Structure formats: structure tokens, C-alpha cells
Short mmCIF file of C-alpha atoms and ligand atoms in Angstrom, two decimals:
data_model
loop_
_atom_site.label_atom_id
_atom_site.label_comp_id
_atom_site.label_asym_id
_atom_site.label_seq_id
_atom_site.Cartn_x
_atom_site.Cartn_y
_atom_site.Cartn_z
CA UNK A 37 19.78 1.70 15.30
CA UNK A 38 22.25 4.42 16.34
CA UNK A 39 22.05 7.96 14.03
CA UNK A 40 25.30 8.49 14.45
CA UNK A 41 25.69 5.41 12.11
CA UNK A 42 22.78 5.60 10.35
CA UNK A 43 22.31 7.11 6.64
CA UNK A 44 18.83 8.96 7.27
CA UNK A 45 19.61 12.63 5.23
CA UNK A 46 17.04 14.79 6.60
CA UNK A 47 16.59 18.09 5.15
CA UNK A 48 15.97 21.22 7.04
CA UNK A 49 14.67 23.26 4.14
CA UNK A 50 11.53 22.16 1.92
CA UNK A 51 12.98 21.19 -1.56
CA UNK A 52 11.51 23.05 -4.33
CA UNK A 53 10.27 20.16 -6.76
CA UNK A 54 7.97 19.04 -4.19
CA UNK A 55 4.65 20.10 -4.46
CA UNK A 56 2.46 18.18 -2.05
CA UNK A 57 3.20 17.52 2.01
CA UNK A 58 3.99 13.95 1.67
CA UNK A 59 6.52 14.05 -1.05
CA UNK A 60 8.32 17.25 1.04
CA UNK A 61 8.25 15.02 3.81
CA UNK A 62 9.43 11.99 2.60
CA UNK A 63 12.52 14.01 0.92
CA UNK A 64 12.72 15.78 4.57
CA UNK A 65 12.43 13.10 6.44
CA UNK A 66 15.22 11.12 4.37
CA UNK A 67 13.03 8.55 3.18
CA UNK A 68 13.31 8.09 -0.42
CA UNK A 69 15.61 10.61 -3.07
CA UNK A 70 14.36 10.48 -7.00
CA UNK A 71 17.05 9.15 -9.18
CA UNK A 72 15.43 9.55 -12.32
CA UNK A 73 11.42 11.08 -13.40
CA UNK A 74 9.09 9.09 -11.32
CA UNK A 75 11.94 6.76 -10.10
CA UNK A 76 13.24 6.72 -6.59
CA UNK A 77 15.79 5.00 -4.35
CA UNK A 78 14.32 3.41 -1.03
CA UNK A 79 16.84 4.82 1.35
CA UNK A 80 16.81 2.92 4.82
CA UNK A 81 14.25 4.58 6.86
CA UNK A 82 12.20 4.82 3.71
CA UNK A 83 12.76 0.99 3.19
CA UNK A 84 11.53 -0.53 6.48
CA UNK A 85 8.13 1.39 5.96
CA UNK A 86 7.70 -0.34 2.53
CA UNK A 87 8.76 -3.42 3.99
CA UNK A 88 6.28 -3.23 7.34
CA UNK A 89 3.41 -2.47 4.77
CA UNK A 90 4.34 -5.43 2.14
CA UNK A 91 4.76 -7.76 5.17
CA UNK A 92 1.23 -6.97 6.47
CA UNK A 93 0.09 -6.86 2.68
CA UNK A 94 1.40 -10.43 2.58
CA UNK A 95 0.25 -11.78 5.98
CA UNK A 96 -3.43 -11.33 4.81
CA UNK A 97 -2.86 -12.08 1.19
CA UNK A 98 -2.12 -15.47 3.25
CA UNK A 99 -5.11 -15.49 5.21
CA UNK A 100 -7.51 -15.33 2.63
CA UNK A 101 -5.85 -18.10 0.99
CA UNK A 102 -3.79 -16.91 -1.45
CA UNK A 103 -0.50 -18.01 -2.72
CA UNK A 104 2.60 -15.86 -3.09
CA UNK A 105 4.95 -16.40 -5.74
CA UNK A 106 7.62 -14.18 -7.90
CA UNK A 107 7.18 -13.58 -11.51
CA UNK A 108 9.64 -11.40 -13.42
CA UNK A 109 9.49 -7.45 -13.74
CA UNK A 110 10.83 -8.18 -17.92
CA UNK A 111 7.80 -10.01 -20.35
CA UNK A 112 7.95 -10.78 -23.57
CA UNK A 113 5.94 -8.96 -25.88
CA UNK A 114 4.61 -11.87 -27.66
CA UNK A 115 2.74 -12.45 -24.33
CA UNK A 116 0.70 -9.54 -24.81
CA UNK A 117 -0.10 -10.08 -28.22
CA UNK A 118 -1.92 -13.26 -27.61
CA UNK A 119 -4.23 -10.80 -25.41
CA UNK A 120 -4.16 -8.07 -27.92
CA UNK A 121 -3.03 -5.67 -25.49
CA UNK A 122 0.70 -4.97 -26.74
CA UNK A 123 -0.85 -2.26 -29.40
CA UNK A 124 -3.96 -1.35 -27.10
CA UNK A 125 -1.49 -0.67 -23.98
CA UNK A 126 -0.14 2.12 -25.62
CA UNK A 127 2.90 4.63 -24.44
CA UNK A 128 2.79 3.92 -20.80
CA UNK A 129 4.15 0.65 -21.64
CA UNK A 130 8.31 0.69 -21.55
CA UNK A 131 9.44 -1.47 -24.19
CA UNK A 132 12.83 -3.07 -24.52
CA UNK A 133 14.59 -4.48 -27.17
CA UNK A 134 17.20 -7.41 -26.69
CA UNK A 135 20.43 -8.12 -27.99
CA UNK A 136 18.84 -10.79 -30.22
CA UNK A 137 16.08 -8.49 -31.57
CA UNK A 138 13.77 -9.84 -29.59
CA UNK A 139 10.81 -7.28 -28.08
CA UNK A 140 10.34 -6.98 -24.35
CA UNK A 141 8.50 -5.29 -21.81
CA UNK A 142 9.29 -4.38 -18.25
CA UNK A 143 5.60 -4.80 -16.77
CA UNK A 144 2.58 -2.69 -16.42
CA UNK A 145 1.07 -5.47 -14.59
CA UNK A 146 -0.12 -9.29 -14.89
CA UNK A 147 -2.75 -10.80 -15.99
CA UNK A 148 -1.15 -12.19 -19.42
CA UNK A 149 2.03 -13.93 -17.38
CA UNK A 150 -0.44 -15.33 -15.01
CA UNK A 151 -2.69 -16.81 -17.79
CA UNK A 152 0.15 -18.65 -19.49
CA UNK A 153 1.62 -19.93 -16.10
CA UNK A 154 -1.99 -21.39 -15.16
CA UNK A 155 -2.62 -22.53 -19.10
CA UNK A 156 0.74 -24.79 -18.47
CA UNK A 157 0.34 -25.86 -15.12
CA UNK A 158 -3.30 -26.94 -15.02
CA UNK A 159 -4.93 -29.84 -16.18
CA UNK A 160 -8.71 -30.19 -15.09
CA UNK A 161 -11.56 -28.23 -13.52
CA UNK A 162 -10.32 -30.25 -10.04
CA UNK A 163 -6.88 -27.61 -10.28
CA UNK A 164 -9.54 -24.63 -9.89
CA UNK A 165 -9.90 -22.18 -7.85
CA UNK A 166 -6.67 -20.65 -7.16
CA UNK A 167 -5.43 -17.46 -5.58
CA UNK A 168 -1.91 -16.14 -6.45
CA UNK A 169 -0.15 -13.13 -5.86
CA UNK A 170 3.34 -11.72 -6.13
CA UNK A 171 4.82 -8.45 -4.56
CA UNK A 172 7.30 -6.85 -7.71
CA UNK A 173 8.09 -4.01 -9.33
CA UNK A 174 6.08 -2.33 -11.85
CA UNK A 175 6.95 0.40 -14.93
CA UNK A 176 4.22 2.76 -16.34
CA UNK A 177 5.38 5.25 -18.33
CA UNK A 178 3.24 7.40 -16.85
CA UNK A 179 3.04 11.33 -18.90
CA UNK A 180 3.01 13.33 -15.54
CA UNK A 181 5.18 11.29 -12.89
CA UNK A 182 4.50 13.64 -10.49
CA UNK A 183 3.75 13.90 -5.95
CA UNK A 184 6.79 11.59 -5.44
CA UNK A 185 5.67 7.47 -5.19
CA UNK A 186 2.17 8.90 -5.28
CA UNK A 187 2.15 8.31 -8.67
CA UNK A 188 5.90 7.38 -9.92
CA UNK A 189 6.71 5.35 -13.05
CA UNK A 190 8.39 2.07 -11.05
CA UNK A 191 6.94 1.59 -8.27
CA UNK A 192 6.32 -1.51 -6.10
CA UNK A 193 2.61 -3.38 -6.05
CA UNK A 194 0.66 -6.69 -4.89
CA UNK A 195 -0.67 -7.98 -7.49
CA UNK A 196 -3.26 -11.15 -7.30
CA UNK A 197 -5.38 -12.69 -9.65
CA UNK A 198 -7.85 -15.40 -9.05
CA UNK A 199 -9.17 -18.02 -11.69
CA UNK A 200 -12.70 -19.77 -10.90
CA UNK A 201 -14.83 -22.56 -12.44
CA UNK A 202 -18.20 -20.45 -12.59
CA UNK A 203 -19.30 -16.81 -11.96
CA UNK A 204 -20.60 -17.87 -8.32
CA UNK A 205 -17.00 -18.87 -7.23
CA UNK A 206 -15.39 -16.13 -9.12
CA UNK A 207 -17.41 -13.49 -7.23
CA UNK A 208 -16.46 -15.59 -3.80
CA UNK A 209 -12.68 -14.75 -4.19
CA UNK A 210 -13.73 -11.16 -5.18
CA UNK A 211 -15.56 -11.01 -2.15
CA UNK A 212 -12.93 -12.74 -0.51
CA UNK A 213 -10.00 -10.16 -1.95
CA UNK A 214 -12.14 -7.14 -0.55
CA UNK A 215 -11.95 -8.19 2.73
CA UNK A 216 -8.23 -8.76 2.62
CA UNK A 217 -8.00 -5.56 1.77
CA UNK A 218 -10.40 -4.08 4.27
CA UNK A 219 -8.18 -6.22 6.88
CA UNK A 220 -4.80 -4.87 5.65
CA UNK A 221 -5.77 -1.44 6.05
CA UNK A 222 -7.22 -1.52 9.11
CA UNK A 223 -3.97 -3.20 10.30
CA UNK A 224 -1.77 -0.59 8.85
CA UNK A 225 -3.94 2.12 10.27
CA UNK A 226 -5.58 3.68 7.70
CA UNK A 227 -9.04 4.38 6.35
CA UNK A 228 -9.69 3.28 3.05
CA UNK A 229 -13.20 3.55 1.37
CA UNK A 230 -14.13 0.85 -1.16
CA UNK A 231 -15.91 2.36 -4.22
CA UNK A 232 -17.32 1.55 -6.97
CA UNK A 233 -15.12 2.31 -9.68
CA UNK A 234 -14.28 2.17 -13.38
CA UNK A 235 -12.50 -0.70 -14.95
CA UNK A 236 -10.21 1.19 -17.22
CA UNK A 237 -6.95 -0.79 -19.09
CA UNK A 238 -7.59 -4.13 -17.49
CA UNK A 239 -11.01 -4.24 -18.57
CA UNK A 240 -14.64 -6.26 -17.18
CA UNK A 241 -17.64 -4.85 -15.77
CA UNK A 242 -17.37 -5.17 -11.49
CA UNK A 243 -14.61 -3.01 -9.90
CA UNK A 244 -13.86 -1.35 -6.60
CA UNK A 245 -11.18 0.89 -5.77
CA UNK A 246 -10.13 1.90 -2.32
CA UNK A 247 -9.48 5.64 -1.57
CA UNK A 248 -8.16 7.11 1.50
CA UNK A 249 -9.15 10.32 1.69
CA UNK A 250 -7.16 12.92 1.56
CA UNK A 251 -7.66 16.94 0.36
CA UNK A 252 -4.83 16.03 -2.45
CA UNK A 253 -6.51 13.03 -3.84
CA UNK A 254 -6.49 12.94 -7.79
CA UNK A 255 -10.00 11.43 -7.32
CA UNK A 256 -13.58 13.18 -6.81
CA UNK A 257 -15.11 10.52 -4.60
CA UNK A 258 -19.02 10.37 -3.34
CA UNK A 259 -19.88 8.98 -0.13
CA UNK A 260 -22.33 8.19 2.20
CA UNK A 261 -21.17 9.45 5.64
CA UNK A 262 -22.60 6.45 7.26
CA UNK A 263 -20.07 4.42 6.03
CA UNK A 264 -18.28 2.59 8.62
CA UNK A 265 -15.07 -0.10 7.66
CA UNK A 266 -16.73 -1.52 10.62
CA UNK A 267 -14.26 -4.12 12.04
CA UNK A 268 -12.94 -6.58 9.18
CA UNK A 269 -10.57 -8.09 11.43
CA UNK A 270 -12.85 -10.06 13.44
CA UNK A 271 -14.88 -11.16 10.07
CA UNK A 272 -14.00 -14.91 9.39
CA UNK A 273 -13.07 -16.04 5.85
CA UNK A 274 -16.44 -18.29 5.79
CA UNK A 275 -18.77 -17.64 2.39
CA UNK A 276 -21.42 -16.50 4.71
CA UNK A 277 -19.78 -13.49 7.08
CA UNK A 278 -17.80 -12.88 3.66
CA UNK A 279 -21.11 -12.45 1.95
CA UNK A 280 -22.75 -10.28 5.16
CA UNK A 281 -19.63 -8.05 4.95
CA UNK A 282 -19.74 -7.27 1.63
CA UNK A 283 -23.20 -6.65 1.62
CA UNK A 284 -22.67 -4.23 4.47
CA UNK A 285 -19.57 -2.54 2.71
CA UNK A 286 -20.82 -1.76 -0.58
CA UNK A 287 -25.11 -0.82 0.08
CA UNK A 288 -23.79 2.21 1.19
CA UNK A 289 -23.48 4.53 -1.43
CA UNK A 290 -19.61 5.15 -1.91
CA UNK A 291 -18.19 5.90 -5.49
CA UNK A 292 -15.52 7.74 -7.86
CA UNK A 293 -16.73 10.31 -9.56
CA UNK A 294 -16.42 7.86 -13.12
CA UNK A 295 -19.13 6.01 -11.24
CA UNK A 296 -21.52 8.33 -9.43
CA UNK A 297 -24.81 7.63 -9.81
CA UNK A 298 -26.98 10.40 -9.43
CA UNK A 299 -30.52 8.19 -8.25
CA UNK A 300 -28.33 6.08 -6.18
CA UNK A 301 -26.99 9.34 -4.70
CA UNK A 302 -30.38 11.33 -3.86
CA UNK A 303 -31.45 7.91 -2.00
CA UNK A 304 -28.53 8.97 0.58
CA UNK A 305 -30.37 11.31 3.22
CA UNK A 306 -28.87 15.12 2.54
CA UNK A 307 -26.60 15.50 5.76
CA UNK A 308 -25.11 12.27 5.28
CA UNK A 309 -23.81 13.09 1.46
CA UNK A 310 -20.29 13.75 1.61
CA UNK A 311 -18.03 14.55 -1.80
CA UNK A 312 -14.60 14.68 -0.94
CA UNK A 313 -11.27 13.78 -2.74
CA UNK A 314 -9.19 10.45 -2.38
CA UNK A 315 -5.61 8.88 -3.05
CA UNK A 316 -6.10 5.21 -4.95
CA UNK A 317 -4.43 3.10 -3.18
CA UNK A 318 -5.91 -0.42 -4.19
CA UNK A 319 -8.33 -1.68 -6.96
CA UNK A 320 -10.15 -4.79 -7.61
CA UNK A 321 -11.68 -6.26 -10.57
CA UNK A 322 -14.11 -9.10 -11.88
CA UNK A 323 -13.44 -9.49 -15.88
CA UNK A 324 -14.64 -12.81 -16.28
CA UNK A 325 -13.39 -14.91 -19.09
CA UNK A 326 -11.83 -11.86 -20.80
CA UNK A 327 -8.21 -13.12 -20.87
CA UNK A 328 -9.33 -16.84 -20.99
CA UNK A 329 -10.68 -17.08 -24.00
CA UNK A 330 -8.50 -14.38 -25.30
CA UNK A 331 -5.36 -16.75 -24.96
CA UNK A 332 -6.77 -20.00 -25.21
CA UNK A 333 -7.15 -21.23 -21.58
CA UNK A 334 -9.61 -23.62 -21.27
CA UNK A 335 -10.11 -27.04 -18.99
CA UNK A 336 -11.96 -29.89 -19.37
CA UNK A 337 -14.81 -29.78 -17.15
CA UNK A 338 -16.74 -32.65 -15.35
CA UNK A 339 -18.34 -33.92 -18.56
CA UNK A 340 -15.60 -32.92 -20.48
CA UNK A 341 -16.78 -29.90 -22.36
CA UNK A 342 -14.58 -27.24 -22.12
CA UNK A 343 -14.48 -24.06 -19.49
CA UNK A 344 -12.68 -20.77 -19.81
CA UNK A 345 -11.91 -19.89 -16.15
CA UNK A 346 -13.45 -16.67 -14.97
CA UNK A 347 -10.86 -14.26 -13.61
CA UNK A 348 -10.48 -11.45 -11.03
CA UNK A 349 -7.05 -9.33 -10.67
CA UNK A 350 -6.50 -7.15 -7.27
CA UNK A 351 -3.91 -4.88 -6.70
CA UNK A 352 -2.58 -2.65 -3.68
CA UNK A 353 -0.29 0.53 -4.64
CA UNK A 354 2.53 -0.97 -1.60
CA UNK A 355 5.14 1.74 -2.02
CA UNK A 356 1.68 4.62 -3.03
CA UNK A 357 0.71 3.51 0.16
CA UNK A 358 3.55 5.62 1.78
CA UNK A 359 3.24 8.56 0.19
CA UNK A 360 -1.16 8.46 0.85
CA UNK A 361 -0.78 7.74 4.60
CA UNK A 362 1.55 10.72 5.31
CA UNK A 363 -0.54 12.49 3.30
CA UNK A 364 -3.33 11.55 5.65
CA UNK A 365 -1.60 11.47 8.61
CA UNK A 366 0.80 14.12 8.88
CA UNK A 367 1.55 18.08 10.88
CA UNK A 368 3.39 21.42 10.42
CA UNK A 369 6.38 19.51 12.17
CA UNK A 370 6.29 16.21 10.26
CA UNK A 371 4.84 13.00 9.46
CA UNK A 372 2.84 11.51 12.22
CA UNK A 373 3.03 7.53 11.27
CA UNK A 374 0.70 5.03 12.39
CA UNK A 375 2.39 2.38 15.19
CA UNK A 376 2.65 -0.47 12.79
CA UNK A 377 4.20 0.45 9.99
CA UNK A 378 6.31 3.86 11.48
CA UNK A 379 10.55 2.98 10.58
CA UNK A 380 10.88 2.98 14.20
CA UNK A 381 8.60 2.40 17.20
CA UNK A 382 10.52 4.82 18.94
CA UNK A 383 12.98 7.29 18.54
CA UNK A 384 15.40 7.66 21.34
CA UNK A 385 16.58 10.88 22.10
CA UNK A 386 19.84 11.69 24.11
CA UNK A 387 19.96 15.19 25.70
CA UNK A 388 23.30 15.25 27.04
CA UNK A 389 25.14 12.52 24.78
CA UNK A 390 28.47 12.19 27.01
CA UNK A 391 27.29 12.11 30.22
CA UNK A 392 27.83 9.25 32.15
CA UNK A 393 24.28 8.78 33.36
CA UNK A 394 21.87 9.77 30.33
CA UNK A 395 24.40 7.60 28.35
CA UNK A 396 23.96 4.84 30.23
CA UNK A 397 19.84 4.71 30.37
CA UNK A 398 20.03 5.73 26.81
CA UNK A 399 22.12 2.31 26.52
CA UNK A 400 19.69 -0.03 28.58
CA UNK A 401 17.16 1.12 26.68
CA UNK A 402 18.45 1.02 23.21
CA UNK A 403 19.41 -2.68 23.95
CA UNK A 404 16.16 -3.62 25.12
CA UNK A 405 14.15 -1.84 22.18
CA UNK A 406 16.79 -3.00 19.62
CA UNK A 407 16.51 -2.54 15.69
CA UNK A 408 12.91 -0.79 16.11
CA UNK A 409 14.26 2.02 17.85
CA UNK A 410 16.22 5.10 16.32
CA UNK A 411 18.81 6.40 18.63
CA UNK A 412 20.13 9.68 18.34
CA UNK A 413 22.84 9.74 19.91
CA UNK A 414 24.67 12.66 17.75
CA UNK A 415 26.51 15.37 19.43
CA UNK A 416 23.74 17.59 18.94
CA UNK A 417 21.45 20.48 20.50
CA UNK A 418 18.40 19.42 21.96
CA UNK A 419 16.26 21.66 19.62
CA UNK A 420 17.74 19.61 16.78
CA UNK A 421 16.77 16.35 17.94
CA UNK A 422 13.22 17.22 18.45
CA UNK A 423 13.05 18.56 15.80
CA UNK A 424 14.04 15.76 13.48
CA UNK A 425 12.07 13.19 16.16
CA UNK A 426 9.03 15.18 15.37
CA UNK A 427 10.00 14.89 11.78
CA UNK A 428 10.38 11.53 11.28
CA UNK A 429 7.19 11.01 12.89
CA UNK A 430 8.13 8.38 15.63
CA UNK A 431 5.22 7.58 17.19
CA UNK A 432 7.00 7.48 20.48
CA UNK A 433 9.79 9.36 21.80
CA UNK A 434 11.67 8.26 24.97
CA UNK A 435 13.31 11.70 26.07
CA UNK A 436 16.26 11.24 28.27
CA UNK A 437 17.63 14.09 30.05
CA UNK A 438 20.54 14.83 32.65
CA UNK A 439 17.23 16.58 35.21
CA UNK A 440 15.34 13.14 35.06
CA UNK A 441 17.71 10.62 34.98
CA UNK A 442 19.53 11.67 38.21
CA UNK A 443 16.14 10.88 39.84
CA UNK A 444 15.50 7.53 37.62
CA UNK A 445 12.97 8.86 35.35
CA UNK A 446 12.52 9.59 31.49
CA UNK A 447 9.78 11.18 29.57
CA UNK A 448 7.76 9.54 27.40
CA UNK A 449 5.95 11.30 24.27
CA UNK A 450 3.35 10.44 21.74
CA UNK A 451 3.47 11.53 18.12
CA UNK A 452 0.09 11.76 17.78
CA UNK A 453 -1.50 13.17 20.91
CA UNK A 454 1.29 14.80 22.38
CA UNK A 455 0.77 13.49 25.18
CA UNK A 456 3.83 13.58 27.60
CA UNK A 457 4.26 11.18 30.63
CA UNK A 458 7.01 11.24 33.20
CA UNK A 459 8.19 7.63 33.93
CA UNK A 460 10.61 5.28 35.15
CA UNK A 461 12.58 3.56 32.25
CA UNK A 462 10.61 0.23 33.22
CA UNK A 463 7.40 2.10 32.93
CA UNK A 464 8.20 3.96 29.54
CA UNK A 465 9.55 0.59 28.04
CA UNK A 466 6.22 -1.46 28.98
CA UNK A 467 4.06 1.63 27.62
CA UNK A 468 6.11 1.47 24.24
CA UNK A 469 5.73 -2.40 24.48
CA UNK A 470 1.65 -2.26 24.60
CA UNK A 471 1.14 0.00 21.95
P1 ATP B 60 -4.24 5.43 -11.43
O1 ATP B 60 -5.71 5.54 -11.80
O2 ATP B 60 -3.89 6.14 -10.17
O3 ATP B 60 -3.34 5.74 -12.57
P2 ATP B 60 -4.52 2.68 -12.00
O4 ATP B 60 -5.99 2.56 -11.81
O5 ATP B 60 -3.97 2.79 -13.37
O6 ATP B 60 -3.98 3.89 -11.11
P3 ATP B 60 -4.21 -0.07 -11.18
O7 ATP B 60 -3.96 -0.70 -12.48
O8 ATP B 60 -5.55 -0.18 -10.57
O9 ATP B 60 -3.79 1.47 -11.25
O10 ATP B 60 -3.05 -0.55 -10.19
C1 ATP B 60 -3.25 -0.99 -8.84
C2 ATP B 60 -2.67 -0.03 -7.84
O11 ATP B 60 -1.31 0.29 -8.15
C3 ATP B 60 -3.38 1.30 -7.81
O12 ATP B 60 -4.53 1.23 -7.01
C4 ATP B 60 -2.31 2.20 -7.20
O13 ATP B 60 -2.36 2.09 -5.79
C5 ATP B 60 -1.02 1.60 -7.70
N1 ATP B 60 -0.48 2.41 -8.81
C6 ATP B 60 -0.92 2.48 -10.08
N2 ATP B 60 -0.20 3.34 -10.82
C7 ATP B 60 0.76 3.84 -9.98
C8 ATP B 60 1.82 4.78 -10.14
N3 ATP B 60 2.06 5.36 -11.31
N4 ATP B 60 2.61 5.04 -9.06
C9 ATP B 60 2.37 4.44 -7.88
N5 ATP B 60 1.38 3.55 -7.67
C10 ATP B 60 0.58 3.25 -8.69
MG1 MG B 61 -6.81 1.57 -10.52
#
């Protein structure tokens, strides 16, 4: 993509309303702009993060064998009364009324639409289990919308939710969810420590939520500083390495502060105990037949007596996610993104735009690195492109100057090091390739 063409409004100063680094730098960077309390417009840079994450979010959502699907952002409310939860939601919940009277909600989340889709389309224990998820837009009305997507009042999540025959299989596709979740972050490039967490609105008794940390967290978080994600990605999806990664995941001791357990915590040795704060970014939960029975969904089982499926829902904060990693993963000069979810692989930066020879490299490579690459190739000082490279947090930046190019060479940076290599434009293109 050429800047010159490109609408990506950085900012030079800090804007006022921002109070935390990632929300000043997604504003400076000319990621996102609020449009309303908690609501924000995904401006193009902004847009292919949220998109690289969701697509990841999706692959292994996949993997794990669950099904994507869409369901709509607007419910009815009579939905949520067969649960009970239109009254027990409360204020967060934005309700709508039609043009026919009719009461509607744009939703919180769920589990309520999912029920009545799998109440209508399921027939006998043989249709269990099944794994769906969608990837939509959410509403909270949340009292203090505040650190920018961090904690908005639409914002965009993944949502699953899993319905078993028994507790056994139930517990399998919560097992199963965690390491989806340990895969997608370790794919996006992230830390993120499972704890053991609260259930809150959505009710049950098991529940894990999955903090990156981060000195800005909302959270108090406990944890053992043994703990090691270890490497999910090379864990298989069988019931036995799922079972051996789980157990290794969640013996040691790692918890919100709603959950810390004080004998659990003096088993941890001394120098190991770490307490820390951490951004949500994902939350699991095993509730059982809560909805179920709540709204009637039942299945004739093997000898035909009737069973209530046990449920599990599992969501990932997608667009929280880009507010948490900057926050985790960012320096004085600007966000520092990890390689596979950054807007751009590479920003391209022109240091003579108008001369015949940096033009033309500039041009070879822009063609070969195509939409992933952000070429600035604005009539502009050189201390102004570095600047905004090191702002939007390329993780690579291909340098081209009129001193190099005569001799065939360009320089080659990296975000997060800073690490700078001299190369040939072959050279700098295969190093950008690997990463
Ligand atoms: P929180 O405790 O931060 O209010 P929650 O526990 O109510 O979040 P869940 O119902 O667990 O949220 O939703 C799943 C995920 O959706 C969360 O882990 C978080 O990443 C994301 N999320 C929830 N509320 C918001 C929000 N207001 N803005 C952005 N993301 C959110
Ligand atoms: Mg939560």
C-alpha cells in the first residue's frame, strides 16, 4: 500500500482523553478514532490487525473442531426470558424497542440464541457433541467505557459454546477450548496465563480466564513463576496429550485475585510467587446443564429417557486483543507489533522520493512485498518517516536511501531489536520473507 494514498491519520501530539499507552497509540498511530463512548471506527491500518487476529482466532477455532457460523448482533428479549436473564442482566444490557412494540436486545453475548438454535435443530443424543462459534459484534453498556477497545461498549468477540452428552465429554471440549486458546496466542505472539477465575454473569462452577500481563491490567493476578505456556502448538487434539496439557497448564498455581487461594498459594516455593496485574483477554466456562434445563432442551437418550446437554461457552476479547498486546508490547517511540498480526510486515521507507534510483528499488520492492507492505512514499523529511515507521510499529523497515542504492544496497531494520543490517534488496526481501 502506498501512504500517499492511504488514510492512516497519525497524530504527532498525545490526545488528551487517552489515559493508558495503548489507547494513545492506537489514536497516534491512526488505528481506530471513537465515534461515540466506548464505540470506535476500525480505520484501515486498525482493521487489518483485527482481521489478522480473527483469522488466526478462526484457523484454530477450526482445528479443534469447531464450527463457525453467524448469528445476529439484535435478540429478542423473549429469548432471555426463557433463561431468566432479561431482568438478572441488568443495565449493561442495550435494549431496543421496535416499530411494532416488540422488545429487543443488541447482544451481551450467546448462550440463549445458541440454546434455541440447537433445541430446533437436534433430534437425538447421536446429534451431540458439537462445537460452534461465531465472530460478531457485541454491546455492553458498560458504566466506565474507558482505555479505548480495552474495555469499549461494542466491541468485536469469538464466541463458542459446546453442548455434551455427559460431564466427561463436556470437560473434553473444555479441555479442548483451552488449548485452542493456548495455540492462538502463541501464534499471535503473546503470553497469556490461564487462571482460575470467577464465573460471574454467565454463571457455573469451572472457569479460566487468560491474562496477559501487563502493569495496566484491571486484574490482580497470582502466579507461580514456573509457569511455562510450554509449546501448545505441537500438542495434538487427541483426549490423551489434551488431558497431559491441561494437567500441566493448570497444577501450577495461577489465579485472579476473585480466586486466590491462600493454601494453594503458600504450597508455591517463596521466590517463585509472583502477583502481578493482567488485561482479560479470553475466558472459558463449564456451567453444565444451567441453560438446558432452564429453556427446555432436552434429547432422548439411548434408552430414551431424557438428557439436558451439559454446556461450556468460551470467548476471546478479538478487537481487546489489540489494545492488550500494544499494551504489552510497545516503546517511547511506538507500538512494537508482533510479526503476525502487525498491519504491515514492513514499512517501506523512501529517503529521497523523486530520485530516479531510490524510486525505482523502492518500486521493485513494493511490487514484490505487495499489500503487506506500507510504502511511504510522501514528499517528506526523513526524520518524519522514521518517525511514523517507528510509530506504527512495523516490525521491519526496508530503508532506502540515495548513499546505498547507488552501490545496490538497502538497510534493513527490526522493530523489536533494532537491529540494523546492510543488504542487497535480494537479501533484505528473503530476510523479511523468513520472518
Ligand atoms: P470484564 O471482566 O473485563 O468486564 P467479562 O468477564 O465480563 O469481561 P466475558 O463475558 O468473559 O467478559 O467476555 C469474553 C471476553 O470478551 C473477555 O475475556 C474480554 O476479552 C472481552 N470483553 C468483555 N467485555 C469487553 C469490553 N467491554 N470491551 C472489550 N472487550 C470485552
Ligand atoms: Mg470474563
Amino acid at each position: 500500500m502506498r501512504l500517499s494514498h492511504s488514510l492512516i491519520p497519525t497524530l504527532k501530539e498525545t490526545p488528551a482523553e487517552a489515559q493508558i499507552s495503548s489507547h494513545r497509540l492506537m489514536l497516534r498511530a491512526g488505528l481506530v478514532r471513537q465515534m461515540a463512548s466506548g464505540i470506535y471506527a476500525w480505520l484501515p491500518a486498525g482493521l487489518r490487525v483485527l482481521a489478522k487476529i480473527a483469522e488466526i482466532v478462526r484457523q484454530e477455532q477450526d482445528a479443534s473442531g469447531a464450527q463457525e457460523m453467524l448469528m445476529p448482533t439484535i435478540q429478542s428479549a423473549d429469548l432471555w426470558r426463557e433463561s431468566g436473564r432479561y431482568d438478572a442482566y441488568g443495565k449493561e444490557m442495550l435494549r431496543i424497542t421496535d416499530r411494532h412494540d416488540r422488545e429487543l436486545l443488541f447482544g451481551p453475548t450467546n448462550e440463549e440464541m445458541i440454546t434455541a438454535i440447537l433445541r430446533d435443530a437436534t433430534k437425538s443424543y447421536r446429534d451431540l457433541p458439537q462445537i460452534l462459534y461465531h465472530i460478531q459484534w457485541k454491546f455492553r453498556d458498560e458504566v466506565r467505557p474507558r482505555f479505548g477497545v480495552l474495555r469499549g461498549r461494542e466491541f468485536l468477540m469469538k464466541d463458542a459454546y459446546s453442548f455434551d452428552l455427559d460431564y466427561q465429554s463436556a470437560f473434553l471440549s473444555y479441555r479442548k477450548m483451552m488449548l485452542a486458546y493456548m495455540r492462538t496466542f502463541q501464534r499471535i505472539g503473546i503470553t497469556a496465563i490461564p487462571m482460575r477465575a470467577d464465573t460471574g454473569q454467565i454463571g457455573g462452577d469451572l472457569s479460566h480466564e487468560f491474562h496477559i500481563l501487563a502493569p495496566t491490567g484491571e486484574s490482580g493476578v497470582f502466579y507461580d513463576a514456573a509457569f511455562e505456556s510450554g509449546d501448545a502448538l505441537s500438542v495434538g487434539y487427541g483426549p490423551e496429550s489434551i488431558d497431559a496439557f491441561y494437567q500441566a497448564n493448570t497444577t501450577i498455581y495461577a489465579a485472579t485475585d476473585e480466586k486466590h487461594d491462600l493454601a494453594a498459594w503458600a504450597q508455591v516455593p517463596e521466590e517463585r510467587r509472583r502477583e502481578g496485574r493482567g488485561i482479560e483477554v479470553g475466558q472459558i466456562f463449564y456451567f453444565g446443564t444451567k441453560y438446558s434445563e432452564a429453556m427446555g432442551f432436552d434429547l432422548p437418550g439411548p434408552d430414551g429417557s431424557k438428557i439436558y446437554p451439559e454446556m461450556g461457552s468460551y470467548g476471546i476479547g478479538v478487537s481487546r486483543l489489540v489494545g492488550a498486546i500494544i499494551e504489552a508490547k510497545h516503546d517511547e517511540a511506538g507500538i512494537i507489533w508482533p510479526d503476525a498480526i502487525a498491519p504491515f510486515k514492513a514499512g517501506l521507507l523512501n529517503l529521497r522520493q523523486g530520485d530516479a534510483v531510490t524510486d525505482a528499488i523502492c518500486e521493485q520492492i513494493h511490487g514484490k512485498l505487495g499489500a503487506d507492505c506500507l510504502y511511504d512514499d510522501r514528499q517528506e523529511r526523513a526524520g518524519v518517516k522514521f518517525a511514523e515507521a517507528d510509530l506504527i510499529g512495523h516490525p521491519w523497515q526496508i530503508i532506502v536511501g540515495p548513499r546505498g542504492a547507488a552501490s545496490g544496497t538497502v538497510e534493513l531494520k527490526r522493530r523489536s531489536t533494532g537491529e540494523r543490517f546492510e543488504l542487497s534488496v535480494e537479501d533484505a526481501l528473503a530476510k523479511v520473507a523468513e520472518a
